């Protein structure tokens, strides 16, 4: 095989591998939840994270509401708390895909850790984090600026 052909095939294989792995992260089966809005808070039942008995709870869900231009990725943290991240890429505002370990931008490939920090550009700024509280069996995500 000629060197040029080898490089061409190798490059295509790398691109296919990167696209495949990005796709896996991006569509890792996030559960979508339609929240209710009361005042400035989105209400999400804690039971949203529940799975079949004996299995660990979900790591994250995607919260939607008609008043939101971008959905919110709601992650369960290892310390028992929750983190809410607006799924708006800080590069050019594309909607992110939320996976278990990272959020991926389908527009230009930026990725973000689940703490909101950038893991790969071109985005340079972290995601907007929304405060999360709780009330009874509900999580409250504050939309207050
Ligand atoms: S809009 Fe997300 S990387 Fe450009």
mmCIF file of N, CA and C in Angstrom, residues 1-113:
data_model
loop_
_atom_site.group_PDB
_atom_site.id
_atom_site.type_symbol
_atom_site.label_atom_id
_atom_site.label_comp_id
_atom_site.label_asym_id
_atom_site.label_seq_id
_atom_site.Cartn_x
_atom_site.Cartn_y
_atom_site.Cartn_z
ATOM 1 N N UNK A 1 0.855 -1.181 0.000
ATOM 2 C CA UNK A 1 0.000 0.000 0.000
ATOM 3 C C UNK A 1 0.896 1.238 0.000
ATOM 4 N N UNK A 2 0.522 2.182 -0.814
ATOM 5 C CA UNK A 2 1.294 3.422 -0.882
ATOM 6 C C UNK A 2 1.126 4.217 0.409
ATOM 7 N N UNK A 3 2.157 4.976 0.726
ATOM 8 C CA UNK A 3 2.139 5.778 1.951
ATOM 9 C C UNK A 3 0.951 6.748 1.962
ATOM 10 N N UNK A 4 0.710 7.355 0.835
ATOM 11 C CA UNK A 4 -0.376 8.337 0.739
ATOM 12 C C UNK A 4 -1.752 7.670 0.982
ATOM 13 N N UNK A 5 -1.960 6.500 0.416
ATOM 14 C CA UNK A 5 -3.207 5.767 0.612
ATOM 15 C C UNK A 5 -3.354 5.356 2.069
ATOM 16 N N UNK A 6 -2.233 4.890 2.650
ATOM 17 C CA UNK A 6 -2.255 4.473 4.046
ATOM 18 C C UNK A 6 -2.669 5.646 4.960
ATOM 19 N N UNK A 7 -2.085 6.813 4.733
ATOM 20 C CA UNK A 7 -2.402 7.989 5.544
ATOM 21 C C UNK A 7 -3.867 8.385 5.353
ATOM 22 N N UNK A 8 -4.349 8.335 4.133
ATOM 23 C CA UNK A 8 -5.741 8.694 3.844
ATOM 24 C C UNK A 8 -6.708 7.757 4.582
ATOM 25 N N UNK A 9 -6.458 6.452 4.486
ATOM 26 C CA UNK A 9 -7.335 5.479 5.145
ATOM 27 C C UNK A 9 -7.245 5.621 6.661
ATOM 28 N N UNK A 10 -6.018 5.817 7.157
ATOM 29 C CA UNK A 10 -5.839 5.996 8.608
ATOM 30 C C UNK A 10 -6.568 7.216 9.121
ATOM 31 N N UNK A 11 -6.501 8.307 8.363
ATOM 32 C CA UNK A 11 -7.196 9.539 8.768
ATOM 33 C C UNK A 11 -8.700 9.338 8.806
ATOM 34 N N UNK A 12 -9.238 8.653 7.795
ATOM 35 C CA UNK A 12 -10.683 8.384 7.774
ATOM 36 C C UNK A 12 -11.093 7.513 8.955
ATOM 37 N N UNK A 13 -10.273 6.531 9.273
ATOM 38 C CA UNK A 13 -10.583 5.648 10.406
ATOM 39 C C UNK A 13 -10.598 6.439 11.715
ATOM 40 N N UNK A 14 -9.655 7.360 11.872
ATOM 41 C CA UNK A 14 -9.621 8.189 13.089
ATOM 42 C C UNK A 14 -10.860 9.063 13.178
ATOM 43 N N UNK A 15 -11.254 9.673 12.062
ATOM 44 C CA UNK A 15 -12.456 10.520 12.056
ATOM 45 C C UNK A 15 -13.696 9.705 12.405
ATOM 46 N N UNK A 16 -13.802 8.526 11.830
ATOM 47 C CA UNK A 16 -14.968 7.671 12.109
ATOM 48 C C UNK A 16 -14.995 7.287 13.582
ATOM 49 N N UNK A 17 -13.840 6.965 14.140
ATOM 50 C CA UNK A 17 -13.765 6.600 15.557
ATOM 51 C C UNK A 17 -14.161 7.755 16.458
ATOM 52 N N UNK A 18 -13.673 8.955 16.140
ATOM 53 C CA UNK A 18 -14.011 10.123 16.954
ATOM 54 C C UNK A 18 -15.505 10.423 16.873
ATOM 55 N N UNK A 19 -16.056 10.349 15.664
ATOM 56 C CA UNK A 19 -17.489 10.618 15.502
ATOM 57 C C UNK A 19 -18.317 9.585 16.251
ATOM 58 N N UNK A 20 -17.891 8.325 16.184
ATOM 59 C CA UNK A 20 -18.629 7.262 16.865
ATOM 60 C C UNK A 20 -18.612 7.465 18.380
ATOM 61 N N UNK A 21 -17.426 7.770 18.933
ATOM 62 C CA UNK A 21 -17.345 7.926 20.389
ATOM 63 C C UNK A 21 -18.103 9.151 20.852
ATOM 64 N N UNK A 22 -18.063 10.234 20.076
ATOM 65 C CA UNK A 22 -18.832 11.422 20.426
ATOM 66 C C UNK A 22 -20.318 11.110 20.402
ATOM 67 N N UNK A 23 -20.758 10.362 19.430
ATOM 68 C CA UNK A 23 -22.162 9.983 19.340
ATOM 69 C C UNK A 23 -22.610 9.159 20.526
ATOM 70 N N UNK A 24 -21.742 8.273 20.992
ATOM 71 C CA UNK A 24 -22.094 7.448 22.141
ATOM 72 C C UNK A 24 -22.305 8.288 23.376
ATOM 73 N N UNK A 25 -21.405 9.255 23.577
ATOM 74 C CA UNK A 25 -21.536 10.111 24.748
ATOM 75 C C UNK A 25 -22.782 10.971 24.619
ATOM 76 N N UNK A 26 -23.011 11.461 23.390
ATOM 77 C CA UNK A 26 -24.107 12.387 23.196
ATOM 78 C C UNK A 26 -25.476 11.758 23.327
ATOM 79 N N UNK A 27 -25.600 10.494 23.064
ATOM 80 C CA UNK A 27 -26.921 9.890 23.127
ATOM 81 C C UNK A 27 -26.884 8.723 24.104
ATOM 82 N N UNK A 28 -26.333 8.968 25.258
ATOM 83 C CA UNK A 28 -26.159 7.909 26.243
ATOM 84 C C UNK A 28 -27.462 7.586 26.953
ATOM 85 N N UNK A 29 -28.589 7.938 26.366
ATOM 86 C CA UNK A 29 -29.862 7.534 26.923
ATOM 87 C C UNK A 29 -30.334 8.375 28.081
ATOM 88 N N UNK A 30 -30.131 9.679 28.013
ATOM 89 C CA UNK A 30 -30.604 10.546 29.086
ATOM 90 C C UNK A 30 -32.128 10.500 29.163
ATOM 91 N N UNK A 31 -32.636 10.528 30.366
ATOM 92 C CA UNK A 31 -34.079 10.573 30.572
ATOM 93 C C UNK A 31 -34.526 12.037 30.512
ATOM 94 N N UNK A 32 -35.582 12.296 29.780
ATOM 95 C CA UNK A 32 -36.124 13.653 29.679
ATOM 96 C C UNK A 32 -37.253 13.817 30.688
ATOM 97 N N UNK A 33 -37.286 14.983 31.331
ATOM 98 C CA UNK A 33 -38.279 15.261 32.351
ATOM 99 C C UNK A 33 -38.925 16.606 32.042
ATOM 100 N N UNK A 34 -40.231 16.638 32.024
ATOM 101 C CA UNK A 34 -40.945 17.900 31.846
ATOM 102 C C UNK A 34 -41.221 18.474 33.218
ATOM 103 N N UNK A 35 -40.520 19.552 33.548
ATOM 104 C CA UNK A 35 -40.632 20.168 34.870
ATOM 105 C C UNK A 35 -41.856 21.070 34.927
ATOM 106 N N UNK A 36 -42.268 21.388 36.141
ATOM 107 C CA UNK A 36 -43.279 22.421 36.331
ATOM 108 C C UNK A 36 -42.566 23.674 36.793
ATOM 109 N N UNK A 37 -43.131 24.818 36.479
ATOM 110 C CA UNK A 37 -42.524 26.096 36.863
ATOM 111 C C UNK A 37 -43.411 26.763 37.898
ATOM 112 N N UNK A 38 -42.848 27.047 39.047
ATOM 113 C CA UNK A 38 -43.565 27.771 40.112
ATOM 114 C C UNK A 38 -42.694 28.938 40.513
ATOM 115 N N UNK A 39 -43.194 30.144 40.249
ATOM 116 C CA UNK A 39 -42.378 31.326 40.505
ATOM 117 C C UNK A 39 -41.145 31.290 39.624
ATOM 118 N N UNK A 40 -39.982 31.344 40.250
ATOM 119 C CA UNK A 40 -38.727 31.337 39.497
ATOM 120 C C UNK A 40 -38.026 29.984 39.568
ATOM 121 N N UNK A 41 -38.752 28.961 40.038
ATOM 122 C CA UNK A 41 -38.132 27.653 40.212
ATOM 123 C C UNK A 41 -38.783 26.579 39.354
ATOM 124 N N UNK A 42 -37.928 25.795 38.725
ATOM 125 C CA UNK A 42 -38.399 24.578 38.072
ATOM 126 C C UNK A 42 -38.493 23.497 39.138
ATOM 127 N N UNK A 43 -39.572 22.743 39.139
ATOM 128 C CA UNK A 43 -39.753 21.663 40.101
ATOM 129 C C UNK A 43 -39.576 20.322 39.391
ATOM 130 N N UNK A 44 -38.696 19.518 39.956
ATOM 131 C CA UNK A 44 -38.416 18.196 39.391
ATOM 132 C C UNK A 44 -38.539 17.176 40.521
ATOM 133 N N UNK A 45 -39.406 16.186 40.388
ATOM 134 C CA UNK A 45 -39.517 15.171 41.444
ATOM 135 C C UNK A 45 -38.219 14.384 41.595
ATOM 136 N N UNK A 46 -37.816 14.153 42.838
ATOM 137 C CA UNK A 46 -36.620 13.343 43.094
ATOM 138 C C UNK A 46 -36.748 11.949 42.484
ATOM 139 N N UNK A 47 -37.972 11.467 42.408
ATOM 140 C CA UNK A 47 -38.207 10.125 41.869
ATOM 141 C C UNK A 47 -37.791 10.013 40.405
ATOM 142 N N UNK A 48 -37.536 11.154 39.777
ATOM 143 C CA UNK A 48 -37.084 11.162 38.390
ATOM 144 C C UNK A 48 -35.810 10.347 38.201
ATOM 145 N N UNK A 49 -34.972 10.304 39.235
ATOM 146 C CA UNK A 49 -33.689 9.604 39.128
ATOM 147 C C UNK A 49 -33.816 8.114 39.422
ATOM 148 N N UNK A 50 -34.991 7.689 39.830
ATOM 149 C CA UNK A 50 -35.166 6.293 40.240
ATOM 150 C C UNK A 50 -35.060 5.353 39.049
ATOM 151 N N UNK A 51 -34.556 4.179 39.337
ATOM 152 C CA UNK A 51 -34.485 3.115 38.334
ATOM 153 C C UNK A 51 -35.108 1.871 38.952
ATOM 154 N N UNK A 52 -35.012 0.792 38.255
ATOM 155 C CA UNK A 52 -35.560 -0.466 38.771
ATOM 156 C C UNK A 52 -34.876 -0.828 40.091
ATOM 157 N N UNK A 53 -35.598 -1.485 40.955
ATOM 158 C CA UNK A 53 -35.065 -1.858 42.266
ATOM 159 C C UNK A 53 -33.758 -2.629 42.119
ATOM 160 N N UNK A 54 -32.792 -2.276 42.962
ATOM 161 C CA UNK A 54 -31.501 -2.955 42.922
ATOM 162 C C UNK A 54 -30.502 -2.324 41.978
ATOM 163 N N UNK A 55 -30.934 -1.382 41.173
ATOM 164 C CA UNK A 55 -30.014 -0.709 40.263
ATOM 165 C C UNK A 55 -29.738 0.682 40.795
ATOM 166 N N UNK A 56 -28.559 1.203 40.482
ATOM 167 C CA UNK A 56 -28.213 2.536 40.982
ATOM 168 C C UNK A 56 -29.071 3.591 40.288
ATOM 169 N N UNK A 57 -29.339 4.690 40.990
ATOM 170 C CA UNK A 57 -30.147 5.759 40.380
ATOM 171 C C UNK A 57 -29.446 6.334 39.151
ATOM 172 N N UNK A 58 -30.207 7.013 38.315
ATOM 173 C CA UNK A 58 -29.628 7.645 37.130
ATOM 174 C C UNK A 58 -28.596 8.696 37.545
ATOM 175 N N UNK A 59 -27.585 8.877 36.701
ATOM 176 C CA UNK A 59 -26.559 9.892 36.977
ATOM 177 C C UNK A 59 -27.051 11.289 36.608
ATOM 178 N N UNK A 60 -27.966 11.366 35.663
ATOM 179 C CA UNK A 60 -28.444 12.672 35.221
ATOM 180 C C UNK A 60 -29.761 12.535 34.471
ATOM 181 N N UNK A 61 -30.461 13.634 34.393
ATOM 182 C CA UNK A 61 -31.663 13.717 33.570
ATOM 183 C C UNK A 61 -31.615 15.056 32.828
ATOM 184 N N UNK A 62 -32.412 15.170 31.793
ATOM 185 C CA UNK A 62 -32.506 16.426 31.044
ATOM 186 C C UNK A 62 -33.866 17.038 31.333
ATOM 187 N N UNK A 63 -33.844 18.239 31.874
ATOM 188 C CA UNK A 63 -35.064 18.917 32.315
ATOM 189 C C UNK A 63 -35.526 19.891 31.238
ATOM 190 N N UNK A 64 -36.817 19.798 30.897
ATOM 191 C CA UNK A 64 -37.380 20.684 29.877
ATOM 192 C C UNK A 64 -38.563 21.458 30.448
ATOM 193 N N UNK A 65 -38.793 22.602 29.879
ATOM 194 C CA UNK A 65 -39.997 23.387 30.172
ATOM 195 C C UNK A 65 -40.196 24.349 28.994
ATOM 196 N N UNK A 66 -41.438 24.600 28.600
ATOM 197 C CA UNK A 66 -41.671 25.466 27.441
ATOM 198 C C UNK A 66 -41.055 26.861 27.571
ATOM 199 N N UNK A 67 -40.829 27.321 28.781
ATOM 200 C CA UNK A 67 -40.252 28.656 28.953
ATOM 201 C C UNK A 67 -38.731 28.671 28.756
ATOM 202 N N UNK A 68 -38.124 27.512 28.632
ATOM 203 C CA UNK A 68 -36.668 27.431 28.487
ATOM 204 C C UNK A 68 -36.277 27.338 27.013
ATOM 205 N N UNK A 69 -35.350 28.164 26.599
ATOM 206 C CA UNK A 69 -34.835 28.042 25.229
ATOM 207 C C UNK A 69 -33.883 26.849 25.132
ATOM 208 N N UNK A 70 -33.128 26.604 26.196
ATOM 209 C CA UNK A 70 -32.234 25.443 26.261
ATOM 210 C C UNK A 70 -32.656 24.604 27.449
ATOM 211 N N UNK A 71 -32.606 23.298 27.333
ATOM 212 C CA UNK A 71 -32.920 22.462 28.494
ATOM 213 C C UNK A 71 -31.813 22.542 29.537
ATOM 214 N N UNK A 72 -32.048 21.907 30.660
ATOM 215 C CA UNK A 72 -31.094 21.913 31.772
ATOM 216 C C UNK A 72 -30.676 20.463 32.048
ATOM 217 N N UNK A 73 -29.371 20.243 32.114
ATOM 218 C CA UNK A 73 -28.867 18.921 32.499
ATOM 219 C C UNK A 73 -28.750 18.913 34.022
ATOM 220 N N UNK A 74 -29.430 17.968 34.642
ATOM 221 C CA UNK A 74 -29.435 17.882 36.107
ATOM 222 C C UNK A 74 -28.663 16.625 36.506
ATOM 223 N N UNK A 75 -27.502 16.838 37.134
ATOM 224 C CA UNK A 75 -26.613 15.731 37.513
ATOM 225 C C UNK A 75 -26.701 15.437 38.999
ATOM 226 N N UNK A 76 -26.661 14.164 39.321
ATOM 227 C CA UNK A 76 -26.581 13.708 40.720
ATOM 228 C C UNK A 76 -25.097 13.611 41.060
ATOM 229 N N UNK A 77 -24.660 14.320 42.094
ATOM 230 C CA UNK A 77 -23.241 14.346 42.439
ATOM 231 C C UNK A 77 -22.908 13.208 43.414
ATOM 232 N N UNK A 78 -21.641 12.910 43.517
ATOM 233 C CA UNK A 78 -21.209 11.813 44.396
ATOM 234 C C UNK A 78 -21.438 12.138 45.872
ATOM 235 N N UNK A 79 -21.522 13.436 46.221
ATOM 236 C CA UNK A 79 -21.747 13.811 47.625
ATOM 237 C C UNK A 79 -23.237 13.842 47.986
ATOM 238 N N UNK A 80 -24.088 13.420 47.060
ATOM 239 C CA UNK A 80 -25.521 13.383 47.327
ATOM 240 C C UNK A 80 -26.256 14.625 46.865
ATOM 241 N N UNK A 81 -25.512 15.641 46.434
ATOM 242 C CA UNK A 81 -26.137 16.854 45.932
ATOM 243 C C UNK A 81 -26.457 16.743 44.446
ATOM 244 N N UNK A 82 -26.926 17.854 43.912
ATOM 245 C CA UNK A 82 -27.306 17.899 42.503
ATOM 246 C C UNK A 82 -26.710 19.146 41.863
ATOM 247 N N UNK A 83 -26.401 19.043 40.579
ATOM 248 C CA UNK A 83 -25.872 20.193 39.839
ATOM 249 C C UNK A 83 -26.717 20.377 38.578
ATOM 250 N N UNK A 84 -27.146 21.614 38.332
ATOM 251 C CA UNK A 84 -27.949 21.922 37.145
ATOM 252 C C UNK A 84 -27.132 22.800 36.204
ATOM 253 N N UNK A 85 -27.008 22.365 34.967
ATOM 254 C CA UNK A 85 -26.235 23.101 33.960
ATOM 255 C C UNK A 85 -27.115 23.429 32.764
ATOM 256 N N UNK A 86 -27.126 24.696 32.383
ATOM 257 C CA UNK A 86 -27.860 25.087 31.185
ATOM 258 C C UNK A 86 -27.151 24.475 29.977
ATOM 259 N N UNK A 87 -27.903 23.802 29.134
ATOM 260 C CA UNK A 87 -27.306 23.072 28.009
ATOM 261 C C UNK A 87 -27.106 23.989 26.805
ATOM 262 N N UNK A 88 -26.503 25.130 27.054
ATOM 263 C CA UNK A 88 -26.186 26.109 26.004
ATOM 264 C C UNK A 88 -24.673 26.210 25.887
ATOM 265 N N UNK A 89 -24.160 25.875 24.730
ATOM 266 C CA UNK A 89 -22.715 25.948 24.527
ATOM 267 C C UNK A 89 -22.261 27.395 24.657
ATOM 268 N N UNK A 90 -21.156 27.596 25.349
ATOM 269 C CA UNK A 90 -20.648 28.951 25.559
ATOM 270 C C UNK A 90 -19.836 29.451 24.361
ATOM 271 N N UNK A 91 -19.717 28.625 23.328
ATOM 272 C CA UNK A 91 -19.017 29.090 22.126
ATOM 273 C C UNK A 91 -19.969 29.906 21.254
ATOM 274 N N UNK A 92 -21.022 29.253 20.732
ATOM 275 C CA UNK A 92 -21.981 29.974 19.874
ATOM 276 C C UNK A 92 -23.408 29.542 20.136
ATOM 277 N N UNK A 93 -23.675 29.160 21.373
ATOM 278 C CA UNK A 93 -25.038 28.923 21.859
ATOM 279 C C UNK A 93 -25.771 27.704 21.302
ATOM 280 N N UNK A 94 -25.075 26.769 20.711
ATOM 281 C CA UNK A 94 -25.747 25.549 20.252
ATOM 282 C C UNK A 94 -26.216 24.740 21.465
ATOM 283 N N UNK A 95 -27.254 23.943 21.259
ATOM 284 C CA UNK A 95 -27.732 23.087 22.353
ATOM 285 C C UNK A 95 -26.832 21.870 22.492
ATOM 286 N N UNK A 96 -26.418 21.617 23.715
ATOM 287 C CA UNK A 96 -25.506 20.507 23.996
ATOM 288 C C UNK A 96 -26.267 19.202 24.115
ATOM 289 N N UNK A 97 -25.516 18.116 24.031
ATOM 290 C CA UNK A 97 -26.039 16.783 24.342
ATOM 291 C C UNK A 97 -25.421 16.375 25.668
ATOM 292 N N UNK A 98 -26.247 15.903 26.588
ATOM 293 C CA UNK A 98 -25.763 15.564 27.927
ATOM 294 C C UNK A 98 -25.542 14.069 28.050
ATOM 295 N N UNK A 99 -24.323 13.694 28.361
ATOM 296 C CA UNK A 99 -23.992 12.296 28.614
ATOM 297 C C UNK A 99 -23.662 12.102 30.083
ATOM 298 N N UNK A 100 -23.342 10.883 30.447
ATOM 299 C CA UNK A 100 -23.078 10.566 31.852
ATOM 300 C C UNK A 100 -21.818 11.251 32.364
ATOM 301 N N UNK A 101 -20.793 11.385 31.519
ATOM 302 C CA UNK A 101 -19.521 11.937 31.981
ATOM 303 C C UNK A 101 -19.164 13.279 31.361
ATOM 304 N N UNK A 102 -19.884 13.682 30.333
ATOM 305 C CA UNK A 102 -19.587 14.982 29.735
ATOM 306 C C UNK A 102 -20.762 15.468 28.902
ATOM 307 N N UNK A 103 -20.702 16.756 28.572
ATOM 308 C CA UNK A 103 -21.684 17.347 27.663
ATOM 309 C C UNK A 103 -20.935 17.692 26.381
ATOM 310 N N UNK A 104 -21.570 17.421 25.255
ATOM 311 C CA UNK A 104 -20.907 17.555 23.966
ATOM 312 C C UNK A 104 -21.683 18.528 23.098
ATOM 313 N N UNK A 105 -20.937 19.389 22.409
ATOM 314 C CA UNK A 105 -21.580 20.308 21.470
ATOM 315 C C UNK A 105 -21.503 19.721 20.065
ATOM 316 N N UNK A 106 -22.652 19.510 19.431
ATOM 317 C CA UNK A 106 -22.639 18.936 18.083
ATOM 318 C C UNK A 106 -22.212 19.945 17.016
ATOM 319 N N UNK A 107 -22.157 21.232 17.361
ATOM 320 C CA UNK A 107 -21.852 22.245 16.347
ATOM 321 C C UNK A 107 -20.375 22.245 15.960
ATOM 322 N N UNK A 108 -19.492 22.408 16.935
ATOM 323 C CA UNK A 108 -18.061 22.496 16.618
ATOM 324 C C UNK A 108 -17.204 21.626 17.534
ATOM 325 N N UNK A 109 -17.823 20.771 18.316
ATOM 326 C CA UNK A 109 -17.060 19.773 19.055
ATOM 327 C C UNK A 109 -16.594 20.118 20.455
ATOM 328 N N UNK A 110 -16.994 21.247 20.998
ATOM 329 C CA UNK A 110 -16.595 21.520 22.383
ATOM 330 C C UNK A 110 -17.181 20.466 23.308
ATOM 331 N N UNK A 111 -16.453 20.179 24.386
ATOM 332 C CA UNK A 111 -16.968 19.265 25.397
ATOM 333 C C UNK A 111 -16.775 19.900 26.767
ATOM 334 N N UNK A 112 -17.639 19.518 27.677
ATOM 335 C CA UNK A 112 -17.641 20.081 29.026
ATOM 336 C C UNK A 112 -17.747 18.950 30.035
ATOM 337 N N UNK A 113 -17.016 19.087 31.138
ATOM 338 C CA UNK A 113 -17.170 18.138 32.236
ATOM 339 C C UNK A 113 -18.524 18.373 32.898
#
